[in-house]
Amino acid sequence: MDRTDEEINRMRTGRAQHRNPVQRDTVTWLRTGAETGGEHALLHVEVKPGGEVLAHYHRRIGMHLRVLEGILRVQVGHVVRDLGPGREVEVPEEHLFRWRNPGSAPARFVVELRPAPACLEKGLVALYGLARDGRTRRDGRPRSLLRTALLMQWTDISLPGVYRWLGPVLRGLAAVACRRGIDRELEERYCR
């Protein structure tokens, strides 16, 4: 995580960027789980002013986030704080997490995810593709409950509140999505 801007820019060269107009961010995979044997993944994220990701948590993935530029308002558990360039935060597994760019300028950060489940990258890429195609709600969730359930499974994302108790139902809906071929549809449309 102590890479310089020059090193990060070099790592970004030639890699696909995935834009989410709903969250107002663009991600670039600097290292994928496939490249590290599932040990970790490294993402570069650029966020426009007002861009945000809503509260969620990962059951099996921990994160380490470092701000490169701008201000990022980060919530971990019940603690909310603004981070500037060079500031870092750990997000343990099972901890509520959200971020927002409250400033008037873009913000950039890198986030390391440990471990990196095999489906994580394709889930995020598919979610961003659905957002670009106008197939998500204003909060970023896919309009289709079956797609939502499948992508939550792929990305190890869980939502707080009532959704936390609906985990078994959502896993069942993800299985239905696979039986209906929605997994193949998302892979073919967004992940090739």
Coordinates of C-alpha atoms in Angstrom, one line a residue:
M1 CA 0.0 0.0 0.0
D2 CA 3.0 2.3 0.2
R3 CA 3.2 2.7 -3.6
T4 CA 3.9 6.2 -5.0
D5 CA 1.6 7.9 -7.5
E6 CA 4.1 7.2 -10.2
E7 CA 4.0 3.4 -9.4
I8 CA 0.2 3.5 -9.3
N9 CA 0.0 5.3 -12.6
R10 CA 2.4 2.7 -14.1
M11 CA 0.2 -0.1 -12.7
R12 CA -2.9 1.5 -14.3
T13 CA -1.4 1.6 -17.8
G14 CA -3.2 -0.7 -20.2
R15 CA -5.8 -1.8 -17.6
A16 CA -9.5 -1.4 -18.2
Q17 CA -11.3 1.3 -16.3
H18 CA -14.9 0.7 -15.2
R19 CA -17.1 3.7 -14.7
N20 CA -20.2 3.7 -12.5
P21 CA -22.3 6.9 -13.3
V22 CA -24.6 6.2 -10.3
Q23 CA -21.8 6.0 -7.7
R24 CA -19.9 8.6 -9.8
D25 CA -16.7 6.6 -9.6
T26 CA -14.2 4.8 -11.9
V27 CA -12.3 1.7 -10.8
T28 CA -9.2 0.2 -12.2
W29 CA -8.0 -3.2 -11.1
L30 CA -4.2 -2.8 -10.4
R31 CA -3.9 -6.4 -9.2
T32 CA -6.6 -9.0 -9.5
G33 CA -7.2 -12.1 -7.3
A34 CA -6.2 -14.2 -10.3
E35 CA -2.8 -12.5 -10.4
T36 CA -2.1 -13.0 -6.7
G37 CA -3.6 -16.5 -6.4
G38 CA -6.6 -15.1 -4.5
E39 CA -4.4 -13.6 -1.8
H40 CA -5.4 -10.0 -2.4
A41 CA -6.7 -7.6 -5.0
L42 CA -5.7 -3.9 -5.4
L43 CA -8.1 -1.3 -6.8
H44 CA -7.5 2.3 -7.8
V45 CA -10.7 4.4 -7.4
E46 CA -11.4 7.9 -8.7
V47 CA -14.5 9.6 -7.3
K48 CA -16.3 12.7 -8.5
P49 CA -17.6 15.2 -6.0
G50 CA -20.8 13.8 -4.4
G51 CA -19.9 10.2 -5.5
E52 CA -20.5 7.6 -2.9
V53 CA -21.0 3.9 -2.2
L54 CA -23.8 3.1 0.3
A55 CA -23.3 1.2 3.6
H56 CA -22.4 -2.4 3.2
Y57 CA -20.1 -5.0 4.6
H58 CA -18.2 -8.0 3.5
R59 CA -18.4 -11.3 5.4
R60 CA -15.1 -12.7 4.2
I61 CA -13.1 -9.8 2.9
G62 CA -11.1 -7.2 4.8
M63 CA -10.0 -3.9 3.2
H64 CA -7.2 -1.4 3.6
L65 CA -7.9 2.0 2.0
R66 CA -5.4 4.9 1.4
V67 CA -6.4 8.3 0.1
L68 CA -4.1 9.6 -2.7
E69 CA -5.9 12.9 -3.5
G70 CA -8.9 14.9 -2.3
I71 CA -11.1 14.2 0.7
L72 CA -12.9 11.0 1.3
R73 CA -15.5 10.7 4.1
V74 CA -15.3 7.1 5.3
Q75 CA -17.6 5.2 7.7
V76 CA -16.2 2.0 9.4
G77 CA -18.7 0.6 11.9
H78 CA -20.3 3.7 13.6
V79 CA -17.2 5.9 13.2
V80 CA -17.3 8.5 10.4
R81 CA -14.2 10.6 9.5
D82 CA -12.8 12.6 6.7
L83 CA -9.5 11.3 5.3
G84 CA -7.1 13.5 3.2
P85 CA -4.1 12.5 1.1
G86 CA -1.8 9.9 2.8
R87 CA -4.4 8.9 5.4
E88 CA -5.4 5.3 5.7
V89 CA -8.1 3.1 7.3
E90 CA -8.6 -0.6 7.9
V91 CA -12.0 -2.2 7.4
P92 CA -12.1 -5.6 9.0
E93 CA -14.5 -8.3 7.8
E94 CA -18.1 -7.9 9.0
H95 CA -17.7 -4.2 9.6
L96 CA -20.2 -1.7 8.1
F97 CA -18.4 0.4 5.5
R98 CA -19.3 3.3 3.2
W99 CA -17.5 6.2 1.6
R100 CA -18.4 9.5 0.0
N101 CA -16.5 12.4 -1.6
P102 CA -17.9 15.4 0.2
G103 CA -15.5 17.9 -1.5
S104 CA -15.8 20.0 -4.6
A105 CA -12.8 18.2 -6.3
P106 CA -12.3 14.6 -7.4
A107 CA -10.8 12.2 -4.8
R108 CA -8.6 9.2 -5.6
F109 CA -7.8 6.2 -3.4
V110 CA -6.4 2.7 -3.5
V111 CA -8.0 -0.2 -1.7
E112 CA -6.5 -3.6 -1.0
L113 CA -9.0 -6.4 -0.5
R114 CA -7.9 -9.6 1.4
P115 CA -8.6 -12.2 0.3
A116 CA -9.8 -11.7 -3.3
P117 CA -12.6 -14.3 -4.1
A118 CA -12.6 -15.5 -7.6
C119 CA -16.0 -13.8 -8.5
L120 CA -15.2 -10.4 -6.9
E121 CA -13.8 -8.8 -10.1
K122 CA -16.5 -10.0 -12.4
G123 CA -19.2 -9.0 -9.9
L124 CA -18.0 -5.5 -9.7
V125 CA -17.5 -5.2 -13.4
A126 CA -21.0 -6.5 -14.0
L127 CA -22.5 -4.1 -11.5
Y128 CA -20.7 -1.1 -13.1
G129 CA -21.9 -2.3 -16.5
L130 CA -25.5 -2.5 -15.3
A131 CA -25.2 1.1 -13.9
R132 CA -23.9 2.4 -17.2
D133 CA -26.8 0.7 -19.0
G134 CA -29.3 2.4 -16.7
R135 CA -30.3 -1.0 -15.1
T136 CA -29.7 0.1 -11.5
R137 CA -31.7 2.1 -9.0
R138 CA -30.5 5.5 -7.8
D139 CA -28.8 3.8 -4.8
G140 CA -26.7 1.6 -7.1
R141 CA -28.6 -1.7 -6.6
P142 CA -29.6 -3.5 -9.8
R143 CA -33.3 -3.1 -10.6
S144 CA -33.7 -6.9 -10.8
L145 CA -33.8 -8.7 -7.4
L146 CA -32.3 -11.8 -9.0
R147 CA -29.3 -9.8 -10.4
T148 CA -28.9 -8.1 -7.0
A149 CA -28.8 -11.4 -5.2
L150 CA -26.3 -12.9 -7.7
L151 CA -24.0 -9.9 -7.6
M152 CA -24.1 -9.7 -3.8
Q153 CA -23.0 -13.3 -3.8
W154 CA -20.2 -12.7 -6.3
T155 CA -18.8 -9.6 -4.5
D156 CA -19.4 -10.9 -0.9
I157 CA -21.4 -7.8 -0.3
S158 CA -24.0 -7.9 2.5
L159 CA -26.4 -5.0 3.3
P160 CA -27.3 -3.9 6.8
G161 CA -30.7 -3.7 8.3
V162 CA -33.5 -6.1 7.2
Y163 CA -31.2 -7.3 4.4
R164 CA -28.9 -8.9 6.9
W165 CA -31.7 -11.3 8.0
L166 CA -32.6 -12.0 4.4
G167 CA -29.3 -13.7 3.7
P168 CA -30.7 -17.2 3.2
V169 CA -33.4 -15.9 0.9
L170 CA -30.9 -13.9 -1.2
R171 CA -28.6 -16.9 -1.5
G172 CA -31.7 -18.9 -2.7
L173 CA -32.5 -16.1 -5.2
A174 CA -28.8 -16.2 -6.5
A175 CA -29.2 -19.9 -7.1
V176 CA -32.4 -19.2 -9.1
A177 CA -30.5 -16.5 -11.1
C178 CA -27.9 -19.2 -12.0
R179 CA -30.6 -21.7 -13.1
R180 CA -32.1 -19.0 -15.3
G181 CA -28.8 -18.2 -16.9
I182 CA -28.4 -14.7 -15.5
D183 CA -24.9 -15.5 -14.4
R184 CA -23.9 -16.4 -18.0
E185 CA -25.8 -13.3 -19.4
L186 CA -23.9 -10.9 -17.1
E187 CA -20.5 -12.6 -17.8
E188 CA -21.1 -12.5 -21.6
R189 CA -22.3 -8.9 -21.6
Y190 CA -19.9 -7.3 -19.2
C191 CA -17.0 -9.5 -18.4
R192 CA -15.5 -10.4 -21.8

